[in-house]
Amino acid sequence: MIYKRSSALFSEAQKVIPGGVNSPVRAFNAVGGDPIFVKHAKGAYLYDEDGNTLIDYINSWGPMILGHAFPPVVEAVIQRAKLGTSYGMPTQLETEIAALAVKMVPNIDKIRFVNSGTEACMSAVRLARGFTKRDKIIKFAGCYHGHSDSFLIQAGSGAVTFGTPNSPGVTKGTAKDTLLADYNDLASVKALIEANPNEIACIILEPVAGNMGCIPPADGFLQGLRELCDNNDILLIFDEVMTGFRLAKGGVQELYKVNADIVTFGKVIGGGLPVGAFAAREEIMNYLAPLGPVYQAGTLSGNPLAMAAGLAMLTELDTNPSIFDSLQKKTAYLHTGIAEALTEHEITHTINRVGSMISVHFSETAVTDFKTAALANNKQFKDFFHGMLSEGIYIAPSAFETWFLTDALTYEDLDKTIEACRKVAKKLA
Ligand SMILES: *Cc1c(COP(=O)(O)O)cnc(C)c1O
């Protein structure tokens, strides 16, 4: 495949946009080369500026669960745009999507809409702090909750240390309130709680992790966190920006039968428009302004185009829940096919999968947390990425990202992908 035009466009972009991209994950820094510029997309396919067609396994990092340019979403946005694109006043549309979300997701009474997953997580933590009147939070190494200051914290040595910022611009003052635990390690959480009695407002996590590759919660991990929170008056926040409306109608709370106190959403909930949301039981949500003391706002929050897109998407998922089963089966099929292709050529690998989230780690050890995810063979991943790309398969340009399947994929697409994998594995062997 040729990427002449993409590379030229990238050069132009770099002159006026830092690094040529508006979000760093779009750059190819982790795999080398220039990012591909998209012209348009439909269903499971991307059509790039050089005229190549790619089978898409990123799907805008999750939102396009029913494929690109999904007709009900496109139609909803077009019709709504004709009525005006923003008012800064309430619309009935906001109540409709809120009521639908509250119906689909267990254990929530009220939901507030924002413009991104970052905003949702940032606001959820502020709400938790306001509600509990405590300052500190626990997050897990390798979990991503958007780019607000409190979350850009890396582990020092050992889990029971204060976090140090991993981006300039995050102050030490902010960093000291974020405590780091290890994913799937309840003991690391217990130690932090014991060392900080009555100081921890919330524990926030991706209940199925997707930002260090896909990592499922170990048996009892979510239940254990629930108990620790209950016993210590700590709020449990499930960041379901990635998993919400993807793994099940009601997300991880439904799938693993564990209740969170606050849930955050993004990605699928906006149907491809910029939407985030956070939700909880009434007692907690009533703490938000204008009812309560915790301030949170947004000029474009609940934007009519975004709400129309989100409503069309959620309506489809609500009325046709077999989509989740269909996605699960397609992902399992892909899993089996890829595992066979890699095994045939004796390529060491670990494949993690939950529902329609899957990741291939070139690793001998099980991948259960950030440390084990980081052990994988990065060089092999780079070669795999570029090999797949040359076969017309677009996976995320980083070993730490999950692939997101869309239900627009056919079994023929999946067979093509597995065949591509077989060819690439042969070259890697
Ligand atoms: C993508 C993501 C976010 C951030 O959402 P944005 O819309 O990119 O701000 C937060 N949490 C998780 C789990 C995510 O995957």
GROMACS .gro file of C-alpha atoms in nm, residues 61-62 206 208-211 239-247 264-268 357 401-402 404:
model
   25
   61TRP     CA    1  -1.134   0.413   1.960
   62GLY     CA    2  -1.471   0.259   2.033
  206GLU     CA    3  -1.165   0.071   3.425
  208VAL     CA    4  -1.249  -0.410   3.230
  209ALA     CA    5  -0.922  -0.239   3.145
  210GLY     CA    6  -0.867  -0.131   2.787
  211ASN     CA    7  -0.581   0.114   2.797
  239ASP     CA    8  -1.494   0.438   3.432
  240GLU     CA    9  -1.709   0.283   3.160
  241VAL     CA   10  -1.607   0.531   2.891
  242MET     CA   11  -1.481   0.235   2.689
  243THR     CA   12  -1.698  -0.049   2.819
  244GLY     CA   13  -2.032   0.130   2.863
  245PHE     CA   14  -2.292   0.033   2.601
  246ARG     CA   15  -2.023  -0.189   2.444
  247LEU     CA   16  -1.985  -0.497   2.663
  264THR     CA   17  -1.871   0.746   3.370
  265PHE     CA   18  -1.945   0.717   3.000
  266GLY     CA   19  -1.808   0.839   2.668
  267LYS     CA   20  -1.735   0.692   2.325
  268VAL     CA   21  -2.041   0.477   2.231
  357MET     CA   22  -1.265  -0.587   2.315
  401GLU     CA   23  -0.436  -0.040   2.294
  402THR     CA   24  -0.737  -0.264   2.262
  404PHE     CA   25  -1.270  -0.257   1.917
   0.00000   0.00000   0.00000
